[in-house]
CSV table of N, CA, C and O in Angstrom, one decimal:
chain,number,residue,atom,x,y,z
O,1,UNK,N,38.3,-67.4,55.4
O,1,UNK,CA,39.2,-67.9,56.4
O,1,UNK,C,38.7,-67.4,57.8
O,1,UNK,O,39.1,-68.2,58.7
O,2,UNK,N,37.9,-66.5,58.2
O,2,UNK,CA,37.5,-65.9,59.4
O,2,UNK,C,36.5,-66.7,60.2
O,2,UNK,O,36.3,-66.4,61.4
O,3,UNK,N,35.7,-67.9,59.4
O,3,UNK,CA,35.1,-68.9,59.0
O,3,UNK,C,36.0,-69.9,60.5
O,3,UNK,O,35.7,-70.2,61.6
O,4,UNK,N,36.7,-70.0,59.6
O,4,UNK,CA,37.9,-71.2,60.2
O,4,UNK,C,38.3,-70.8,61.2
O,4,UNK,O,38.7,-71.6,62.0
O,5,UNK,N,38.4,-69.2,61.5
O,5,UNK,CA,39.3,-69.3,62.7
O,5,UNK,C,38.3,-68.9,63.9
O,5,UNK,O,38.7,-69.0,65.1
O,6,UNK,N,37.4,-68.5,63.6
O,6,UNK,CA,36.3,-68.4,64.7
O,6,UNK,C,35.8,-69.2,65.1
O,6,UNK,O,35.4,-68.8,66.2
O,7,UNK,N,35.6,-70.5,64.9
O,7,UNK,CA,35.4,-72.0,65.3
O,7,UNK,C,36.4,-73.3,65.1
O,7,UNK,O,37.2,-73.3,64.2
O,8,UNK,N,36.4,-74.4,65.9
O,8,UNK,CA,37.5,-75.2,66.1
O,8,UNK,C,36.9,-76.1,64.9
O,8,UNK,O,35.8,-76.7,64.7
O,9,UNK,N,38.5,-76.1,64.0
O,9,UNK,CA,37.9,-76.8,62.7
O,9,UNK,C,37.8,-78.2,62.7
O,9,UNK,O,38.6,-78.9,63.3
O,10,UNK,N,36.8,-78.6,61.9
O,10,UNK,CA,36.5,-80.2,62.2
O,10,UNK,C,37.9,-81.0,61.8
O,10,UNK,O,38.7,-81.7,62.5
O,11,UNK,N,38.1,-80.6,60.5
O,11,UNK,CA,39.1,-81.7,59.7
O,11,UNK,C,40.5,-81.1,60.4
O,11,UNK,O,41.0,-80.0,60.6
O,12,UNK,N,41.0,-82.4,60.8
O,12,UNK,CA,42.4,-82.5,61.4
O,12,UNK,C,43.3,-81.9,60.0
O,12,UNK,O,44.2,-81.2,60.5
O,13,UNK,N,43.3,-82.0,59.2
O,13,UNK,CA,43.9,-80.8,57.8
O,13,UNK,C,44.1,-79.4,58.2
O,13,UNK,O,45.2,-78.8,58.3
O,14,UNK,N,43.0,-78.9,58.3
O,14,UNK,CA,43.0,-77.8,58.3
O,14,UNK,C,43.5,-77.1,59.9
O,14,UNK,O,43.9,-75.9,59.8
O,15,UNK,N,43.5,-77.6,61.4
O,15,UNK,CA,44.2,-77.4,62.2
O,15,UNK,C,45.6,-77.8,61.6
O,15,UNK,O,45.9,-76.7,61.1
O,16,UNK,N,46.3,-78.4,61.4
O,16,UNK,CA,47.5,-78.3,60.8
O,16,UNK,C,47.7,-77.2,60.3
O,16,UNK,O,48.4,-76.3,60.7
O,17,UNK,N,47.1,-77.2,59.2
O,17,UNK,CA,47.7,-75.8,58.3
O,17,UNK,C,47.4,-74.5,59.4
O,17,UNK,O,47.9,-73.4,59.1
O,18,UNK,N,46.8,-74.6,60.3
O,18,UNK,CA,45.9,-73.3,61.1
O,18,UNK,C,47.5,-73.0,61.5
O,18,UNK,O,48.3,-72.1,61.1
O,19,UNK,N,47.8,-74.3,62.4
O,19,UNK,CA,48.9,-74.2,63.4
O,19,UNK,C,50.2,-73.4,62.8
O,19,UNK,O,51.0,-72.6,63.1
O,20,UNK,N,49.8,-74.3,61.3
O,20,UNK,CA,51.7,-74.0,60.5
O,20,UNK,C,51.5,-72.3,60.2
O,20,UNK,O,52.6,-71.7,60.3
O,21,UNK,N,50.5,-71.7,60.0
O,21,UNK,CA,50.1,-70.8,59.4
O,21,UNK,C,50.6,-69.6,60.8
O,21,UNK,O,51.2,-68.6,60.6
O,22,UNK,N,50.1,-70.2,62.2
O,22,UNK,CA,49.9,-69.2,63.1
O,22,UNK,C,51.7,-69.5,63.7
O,22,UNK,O,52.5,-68.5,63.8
O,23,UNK,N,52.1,-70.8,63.9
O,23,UNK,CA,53.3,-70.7,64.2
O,23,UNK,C,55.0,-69.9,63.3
O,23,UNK,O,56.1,-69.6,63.7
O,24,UNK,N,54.4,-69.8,62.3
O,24,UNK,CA,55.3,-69.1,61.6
O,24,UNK,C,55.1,-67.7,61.4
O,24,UNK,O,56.0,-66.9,61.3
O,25,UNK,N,53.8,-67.5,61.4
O,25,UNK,CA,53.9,-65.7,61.2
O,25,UNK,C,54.1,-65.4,62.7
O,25,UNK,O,53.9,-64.2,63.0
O,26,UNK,N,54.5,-66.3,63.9
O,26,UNK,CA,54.9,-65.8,65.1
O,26,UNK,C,56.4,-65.9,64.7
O,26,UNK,O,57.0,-64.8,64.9
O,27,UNK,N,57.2,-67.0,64.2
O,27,UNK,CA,58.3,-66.8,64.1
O,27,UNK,C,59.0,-66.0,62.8
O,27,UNK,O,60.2,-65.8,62.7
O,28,UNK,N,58.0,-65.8,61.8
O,28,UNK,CA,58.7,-64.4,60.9
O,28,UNK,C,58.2,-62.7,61.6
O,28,UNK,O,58.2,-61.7,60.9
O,29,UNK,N,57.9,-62.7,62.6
O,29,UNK,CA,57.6,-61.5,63.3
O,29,UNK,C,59.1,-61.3,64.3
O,29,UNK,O,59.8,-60.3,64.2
O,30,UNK,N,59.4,-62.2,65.1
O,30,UNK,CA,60.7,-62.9,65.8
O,30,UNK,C,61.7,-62.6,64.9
O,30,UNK,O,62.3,-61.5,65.2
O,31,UNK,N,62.1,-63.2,63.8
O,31,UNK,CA,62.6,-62.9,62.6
O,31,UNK,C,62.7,-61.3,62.7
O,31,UNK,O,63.6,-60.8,63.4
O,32,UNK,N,61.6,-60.6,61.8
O,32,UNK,CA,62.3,-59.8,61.7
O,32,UNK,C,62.6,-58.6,62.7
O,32,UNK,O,63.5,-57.8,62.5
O,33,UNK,N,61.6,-58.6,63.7
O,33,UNK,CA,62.4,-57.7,64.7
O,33,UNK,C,63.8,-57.7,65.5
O,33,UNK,O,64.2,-57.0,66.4
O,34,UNK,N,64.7,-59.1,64.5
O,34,UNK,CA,66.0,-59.2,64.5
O,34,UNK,C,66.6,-58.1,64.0
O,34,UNK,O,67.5,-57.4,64.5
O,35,UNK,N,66.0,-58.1,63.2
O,35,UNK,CA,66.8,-56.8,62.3
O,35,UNK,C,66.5,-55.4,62.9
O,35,UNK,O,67.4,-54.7,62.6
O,36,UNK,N,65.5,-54.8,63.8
O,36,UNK,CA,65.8,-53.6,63.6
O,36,UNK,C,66.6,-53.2,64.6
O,36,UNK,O,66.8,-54.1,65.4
O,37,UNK,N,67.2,-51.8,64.8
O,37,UNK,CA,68.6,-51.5,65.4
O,37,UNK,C,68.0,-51.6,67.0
O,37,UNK,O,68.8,-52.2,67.7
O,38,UNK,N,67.0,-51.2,67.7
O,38,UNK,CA,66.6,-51.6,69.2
O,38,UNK,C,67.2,-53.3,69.8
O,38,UNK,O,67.7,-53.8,70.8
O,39,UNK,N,66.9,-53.8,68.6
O,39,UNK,CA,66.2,-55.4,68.8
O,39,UNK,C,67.9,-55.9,68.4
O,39,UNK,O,68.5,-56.7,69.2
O,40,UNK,N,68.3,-55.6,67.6
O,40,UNK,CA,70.2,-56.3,66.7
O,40,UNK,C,71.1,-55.8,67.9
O,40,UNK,O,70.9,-54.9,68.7
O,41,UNK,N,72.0,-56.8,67.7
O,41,UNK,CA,73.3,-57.0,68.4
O,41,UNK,C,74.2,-56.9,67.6
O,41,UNK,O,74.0,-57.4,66.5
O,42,UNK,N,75.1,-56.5,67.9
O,42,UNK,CA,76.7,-56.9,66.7
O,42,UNK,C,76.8,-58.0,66.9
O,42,UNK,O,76.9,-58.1,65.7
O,43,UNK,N,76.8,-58.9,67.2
O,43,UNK,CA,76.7,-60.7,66.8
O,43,UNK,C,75.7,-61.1,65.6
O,43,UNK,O,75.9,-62.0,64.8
O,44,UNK,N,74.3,-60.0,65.8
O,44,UNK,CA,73.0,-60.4,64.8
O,44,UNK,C,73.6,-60.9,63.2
O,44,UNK,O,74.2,-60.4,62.3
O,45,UNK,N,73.3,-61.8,63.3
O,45,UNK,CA,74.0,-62.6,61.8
O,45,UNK,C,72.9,-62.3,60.3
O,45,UNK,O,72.1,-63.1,60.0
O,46,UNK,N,73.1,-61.0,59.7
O,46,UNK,CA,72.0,-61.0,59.1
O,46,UNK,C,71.7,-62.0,57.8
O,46,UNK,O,70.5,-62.1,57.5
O,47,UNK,N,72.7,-62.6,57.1
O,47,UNK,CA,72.3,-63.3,56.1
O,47,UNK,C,71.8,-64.8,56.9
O,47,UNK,O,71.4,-65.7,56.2
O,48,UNK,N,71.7,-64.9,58.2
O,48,UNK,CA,70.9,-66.2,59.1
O,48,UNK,C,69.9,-65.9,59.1
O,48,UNK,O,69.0,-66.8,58.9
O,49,UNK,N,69.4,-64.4,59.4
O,49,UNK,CA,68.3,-64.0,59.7
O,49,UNK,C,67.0,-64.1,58.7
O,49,UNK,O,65.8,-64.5,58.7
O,50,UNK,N,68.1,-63.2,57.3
O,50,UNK,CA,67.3,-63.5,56.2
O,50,UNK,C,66.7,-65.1,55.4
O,50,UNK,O,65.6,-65.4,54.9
O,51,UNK,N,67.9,-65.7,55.8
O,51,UNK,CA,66.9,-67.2,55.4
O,51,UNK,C,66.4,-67.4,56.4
O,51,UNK,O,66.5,-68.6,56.3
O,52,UNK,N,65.8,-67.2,57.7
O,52,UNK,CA,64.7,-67.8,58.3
O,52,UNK,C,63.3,-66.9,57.9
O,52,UNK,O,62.2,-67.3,58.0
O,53,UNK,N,63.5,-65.7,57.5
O,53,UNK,CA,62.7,-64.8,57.1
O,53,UNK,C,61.7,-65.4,56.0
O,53,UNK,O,60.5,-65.6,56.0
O,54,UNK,N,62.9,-65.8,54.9
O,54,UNK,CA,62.1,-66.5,53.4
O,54,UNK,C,61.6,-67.6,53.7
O,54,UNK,O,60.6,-68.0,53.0
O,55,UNK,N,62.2,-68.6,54.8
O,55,UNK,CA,61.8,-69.6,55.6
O,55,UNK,C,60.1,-69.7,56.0
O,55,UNK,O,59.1,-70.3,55.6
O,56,UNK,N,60.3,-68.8,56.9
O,56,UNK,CA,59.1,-68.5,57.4
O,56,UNK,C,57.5,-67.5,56.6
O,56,UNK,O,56.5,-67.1,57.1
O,57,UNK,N,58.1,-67.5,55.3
O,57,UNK,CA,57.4,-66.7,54.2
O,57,UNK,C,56.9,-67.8,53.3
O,57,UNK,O,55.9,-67.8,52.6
O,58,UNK,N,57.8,-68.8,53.3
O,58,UNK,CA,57.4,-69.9,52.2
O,58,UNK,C,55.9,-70.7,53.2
O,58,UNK,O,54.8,-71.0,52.9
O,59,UNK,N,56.6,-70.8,54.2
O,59,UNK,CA,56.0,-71.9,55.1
O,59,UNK,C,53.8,-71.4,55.7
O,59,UNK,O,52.7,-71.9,56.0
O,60,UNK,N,54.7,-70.1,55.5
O,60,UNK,CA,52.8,-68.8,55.4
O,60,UNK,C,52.1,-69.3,54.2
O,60,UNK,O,51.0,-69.7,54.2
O,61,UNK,N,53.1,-69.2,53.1
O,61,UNK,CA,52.5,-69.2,51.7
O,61,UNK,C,52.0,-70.6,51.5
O,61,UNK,O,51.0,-70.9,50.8
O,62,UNK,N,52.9,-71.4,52.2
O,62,UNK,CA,52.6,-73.5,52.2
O,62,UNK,C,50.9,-73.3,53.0
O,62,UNK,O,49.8,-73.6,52.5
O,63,UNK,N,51.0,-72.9,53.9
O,63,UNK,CA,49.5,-72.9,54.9
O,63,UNK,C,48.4,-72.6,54.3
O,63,UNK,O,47.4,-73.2,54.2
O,64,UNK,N,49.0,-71.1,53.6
O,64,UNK,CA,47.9,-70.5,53.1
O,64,UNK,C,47.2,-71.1,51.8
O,64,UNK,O,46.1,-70.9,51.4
O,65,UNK,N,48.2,-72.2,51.0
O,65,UNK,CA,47.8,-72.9,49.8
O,65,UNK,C,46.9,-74.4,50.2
O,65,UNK,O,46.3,-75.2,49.5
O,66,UNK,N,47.2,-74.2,51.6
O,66,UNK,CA,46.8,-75.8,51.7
O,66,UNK,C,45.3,-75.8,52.1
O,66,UNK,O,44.4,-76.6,51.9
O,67,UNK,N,45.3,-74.1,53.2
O,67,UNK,CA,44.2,-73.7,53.5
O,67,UNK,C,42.7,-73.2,52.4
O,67,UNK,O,41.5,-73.1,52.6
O,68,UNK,N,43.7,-73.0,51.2
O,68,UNK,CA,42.5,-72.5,50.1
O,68,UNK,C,42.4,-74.0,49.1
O,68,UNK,O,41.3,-74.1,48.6
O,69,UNK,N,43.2,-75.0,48.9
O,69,UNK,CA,42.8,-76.0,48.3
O,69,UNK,C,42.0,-76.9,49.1
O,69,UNK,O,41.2,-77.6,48.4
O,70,UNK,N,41.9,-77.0,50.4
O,70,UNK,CA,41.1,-77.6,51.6
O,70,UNK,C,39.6,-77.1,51.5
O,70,UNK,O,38.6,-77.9,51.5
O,71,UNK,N,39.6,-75.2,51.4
O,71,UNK,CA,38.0,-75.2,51.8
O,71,UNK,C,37.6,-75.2,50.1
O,71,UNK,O,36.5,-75.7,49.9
O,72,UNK,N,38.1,-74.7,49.0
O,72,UNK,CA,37.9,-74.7,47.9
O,72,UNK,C,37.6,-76.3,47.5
O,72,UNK,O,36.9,-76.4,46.4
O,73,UNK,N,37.9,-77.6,48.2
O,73,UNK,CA,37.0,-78.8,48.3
O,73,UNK,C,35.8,-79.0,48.8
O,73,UNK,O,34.8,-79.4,48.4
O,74,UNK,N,36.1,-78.6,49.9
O,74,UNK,CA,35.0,-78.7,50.8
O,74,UNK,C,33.3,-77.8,50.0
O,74,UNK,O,32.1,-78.1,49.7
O,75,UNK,N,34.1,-76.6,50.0
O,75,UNK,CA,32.6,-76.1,48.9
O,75,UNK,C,32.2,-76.5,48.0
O,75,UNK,O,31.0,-76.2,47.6
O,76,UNK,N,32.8,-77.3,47.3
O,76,UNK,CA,32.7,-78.1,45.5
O,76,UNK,C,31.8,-79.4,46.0
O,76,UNK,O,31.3,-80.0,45.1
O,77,UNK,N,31.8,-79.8,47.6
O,77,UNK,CA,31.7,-81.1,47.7
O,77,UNK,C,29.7,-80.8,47.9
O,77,UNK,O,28.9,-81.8,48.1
């Protein structure tokens, strides 16, 4: 992957997944410094918080799958 991110990738695929990959571990980071007591409010709604957490865990895990079935073609080809 260090591959990929050191250079601008050809296949419009794999910018996709780059983006989905980079914009969500920005917003599961957002996420969870909701939770700790510096960063929470008594308003902080934690069972909201938590589904954007798994939200943004699934959506790492979607990137990261789409990113290893992409170059895992590309080498076979």
């Amino acid at each position: 992957t260090s591959t990929l991110l050191s250079q601008k990738p050809k296949s419009e695929l794999v910018r996709t997944s780059l983006r989905l990959l980079t914009s969500s571990a920005y917003r599961l980071q957002s996420e969870c410094k909701k939770t700790l007591p510096v960063e929470a409010c008594p308003t902080t709604d934690i069972q909201l918080v938590t589904q954007q957490v798994i939200q943004c865990a699934y959506d790492i895990a979607k990137a990261a799958k789409q990113l290893v079935t992409i170059t895992t073609k590309e080498n076979n080809n």
